[in-house]
Amino acid sequence: MNFSAVAPKIFKAVLALDGASRQGIDPVLLELIQIRASQINRCAYCIDYHTGDARKGGESEERIYQLSAWEESSLFTVKERAALALTEAVTLLPHGVPDSVYDEAARHFGEEELAHIIALIFTTNVWNRMNATTRKTPGTE
């Protein structure tokens, strides 16, 4: 299904939410968050799309490869680790967002930036679900 063609109002609304959520987030961190959520959700299209954007933004291959094991990697900053932990907790919501994870993220990000990061995480989850459900193929569009 070409979701944007058959449900253009919904697609445009998600685009608007996506654009609003990105405001004020470091572009490198933004891509790390989107890649990690997409890995968890196993959305091949989104992984392909965001790793391509990360590379264009100067992200190293080594960090992209180690992102799925960020907790064991020494390549990510404390701030990035806080955002990645929050990404995993929000993406795997049935398990809840532990206070310790939220508090650590809040320690590194101001309230407005944290709100945008949370919005970016749930927006990425919307894209993952839309693209995985409609079987969007990596490398298209």
CSV table of C-alpha atoms in Angstrom, one decimal:
chain,number,residue,atom,x,y,z
A,1,MET,CA,0.0,0.0,0.0
A,2,ASN,CA,1.2,3.5,-0.8
A,3,PHE,CA,-0.1,5.0,2.5
A,4,SER,CA,0.7,8.6,1.5
A,5,ALA,CA,-1.5,8.2,-1.6
A,6,VAL,CA,-4.5,6.5,0.0
A,7,ALA,CA,-4.5,8.5,3.3
A,8,PRO,CA,-2.8,11.8,2.4
A,9,LYS,CA,-4.4,13.7,5.4
A,10,ILE,CA,-3.1,11.2,7.9
A,11,PHE,CA,0.3,11.1,6.2
A,12,LYS,CA,0.6,14.9,6.2
A,13,ALA,CA,-0.4,15.1,9.9
A,14,VAL,CA,2.4,12.6,10.8
A,15,LEU,CA,4.8,14.7,8.7
A,16,ALA,CA,3.8,17.8,10.6
A,17,LEU,CA,4.2,16.0,13.9
A,18,ASP,CA,7.6,14.7,12.7
A,19,GLY,CA,8.7,18.2,11.8
A,20,ALA,CA,7.6,19.7,15.1
A,21,SER,CA,9.3,17.0,17.1
A,22,ARG,CA,12.7,17.6,15.4
A,23,GLN,CA,13.0,21.2,16.6
A,24,GLY,CA,16.0,21.8,18.8
A,25,ILE,CA,17.4,18.3,18.7
A,26,ASP,CA,21.0,17.8,17.7
A,27,PRO,CA,20.9,16.2,14.2
A,28,VAL,CA,23.4,13.4,15.2
A,29,LEU,CA,21.3,12.5,18.3
A,30,LEU,CA,18.1,12.7,16.2
A,31,GLU,CA,19.4,10.0,13.8
A,32,LEU,CA,20.7,7.8,16.6
A,33,ILE,CA,17.2,7.9,18.2
A,34,GLN,CA,15.4,7.1,14.9
A,35,ILE,CA,17.8,4.3,14.0
A,36,ARG,CA,17.5,2.7,17.4
A,37,ALA,CA,13.7,2.8,17.6
A,38,SER,CA,13.6,1.4,14.0
A,39,GLN,CA,16.0,-1.4,15.0
A,40,ILE,CA,13.8,-2.4,17.9
A,41,ASN,CA,10.7,-2.3,15.7
A,42,ARG,CA,12.4,-4.2,13.0
A,43,CYS,CA,11.4,-1.6,10.3
A,44,ALA,CA,13.8,-2.3,7.4
A,45,TYR,CA,12.7,0.7,5.5
A,46,CYS,CA,13.2,3.1,8.4
A,47,ILE,CA,16.6,1.5,9.3
A,48,ASP,CA,17.8,2.0,5.7
A,49,TYR,CA,16.4,5.5,5.5
A,50,HIS,CA,17.9,6.8,8.8
A,51,THR,CA,21.2,5.1,8.5
A,52,GLY,CA,21.5,6.8,5.1
A,53,ASP,CA,20.7,10.2,6.7
A,54,ALA,CA,23.1,9.5,9.5
A,55,ARG,CA,25.9,8.8,7.0
A,56,LYS,CA,25.1,11.9,5.1
A,57,GLY,CA,25.3,13.9,8.4
A,58,GLY,CA,28.8,12.5,9.0
A,59,GLU,CA,28.0,9.7,11.4
A,60,SER,CA,30.7,7.0,11.4
A,61,GLU,CA,30.0,3.5,10.2
A,62,GLU,CA,31.4,2.1,13.5
A,63,ARG,CA,28.9,4.0,15.6
A,64,ILE,CA,26.0,2.9,13.3
A,65,TYR,CA,27.1,-0.7,13.5
A,66,GLN,CA,27.5,-0.6,17.3
A,67,LEU,CA,24.2,1.2,17.9
A,68,SER,CA,22.3,-2.0,18.5
A,69,ALA,CA,24.8,-2.7,21.3
A,70,TRP,CA,25.1,0.8,22.6
A,71,GLU,CA,25.1,-0.2,26.2
A,72,GLU,CA,28.3,-2.2,25.7
A,73,SER,CA,30.0,0.2,23.3
A,74,SER,CA,32.4,3.0,24.4
A,75,LEU,CA,31.5,5.1,21.4
A,76,PHE,CA,28.4,6.9,22.8
A,77,THR,CA,28.4,9.8,25.1
A,78,VAL,CA,26.6,9.8,28.5
A,79,LYS,CA,24.0,12.2,27.0
A,80,GLU,CA,23.5,9.9,23.9
A,81,ARG,CA,23.2,6.9,26.3
A,82,ALA,CA,20.5,8.7,28.3
A,83,ALA,CA,18.6,9.4,25.1
A,84,LEU,CA,19.0,5.8,23.8
A,85,ALA,CA,17.8,4.4,27.1
A,86,LEU,CA,14.7,6.6,26.9
A,87,THR,CA,14.2,5.5,23.3
A,88,GLU,CA,14.2,1.9,24.3
A,89,ALA,CA,11.9,2.4,27.3
A,90,VAL,CA,9.3,4.5,25.3
A,91,THR,CA,9.5,2.1,22.3
A,92,LEU,CA,9.0,-0.9,24.5
A,93,LEU,CA,6.3,0.8,26.5
A,94,PRO,CA,4.5,-2.2,27.8
A,95,HIS,CA,7.5,-2.5,30.1
A,96,GLY,CA,7.1,1.1,31.2
A,97,VAL,CA,9.5,3.9,31.4
A,98,PRO,CA,11.5,3.4,34.6
A,99,ASP,CA,11.9,6.5,36.8
A,100,SER,CA,15.7,6.0,36.6
A,101,VAL,CA,15.7,6.2,32.8
A,102,TYR,CA,13.5,9.3,32.7
A,103,ASP,CA,15.5,11.0,35.5
A,104,GLU,CA,18.8,10.3,33.7
A,105,ALA,CA,17.4,11.8,30.5
A,106,ALA,CA,16.0,14.8,32.4
A,107,ARG,CA,19.4,15.3,33.9
A,108,HIS,CA,20.9,15.8,30.4
A,109,PHE,CA,18.2,17.6,28.6
A,110,GLY,CA,16.1,20.6,29.5
A,111,GLU,CA,12.3,20.1,29.7
A,112,GLU,CA,11.5,21.5,26.3
A,113,GLU,CA,14.3,19.5,24.6
A,114,LEU,CA,13.2,16.4,26.5
A,115,ALA,CA,9.6,16.9,25.3
A,116,HIS,CA,10.9,17.1,21.7
A,117,ILE,CA,13.0,13.9,22.2
A,118,ILE,CA,9.9,12.1,23.6
A,119,ALA,CA,7.9,13.3,20.6
A,120,LEU,CA,10.6,12.2,18.2
A,121,ILE,CA,10.6,8.7,19.7
A,122,PHE,CA,6.8,8.3,19.5
A,123,THR,CA,6.8,9.8,16.0
A,124,THR,CA,9.5,7.4,14.9
A,125,ASN,CA,7.4,4.6,16.3
A,126,VAL,CA,4.4,5.8,14.2
A,127,TRP,CA,6.6,5.8,11.0
A,128,ASN,CA,7.9,2.3,11.9
A,129,ARG,CA,4.5,0.9,12.3
A,130,MET,CA,3.1,2.6,9.1
A,131,ASN,CA,6.0,1.5,7.0
A,132,ALA,CA,6.4,-2.1,8.4
A,133,THR,CA,2.6,-2.7,8.2
A,134,THR,CA,2.4,-1.5,4.6
A,135,ARG,CA,5.5,-3.4,3.6
A,136,LYS,CA,7.4,-0.4,2.4
A,137,THR,CA,10.6,-1.6,0.7
A,138,PRO,CA,14.0,-0.2,1.7
A,139,GLY,CA,15.6,1.9,-1.1
A,140,THR,CA,12.2,3.1,-2.4
A,141,GLU,CA,11.3,6.8,-2.4
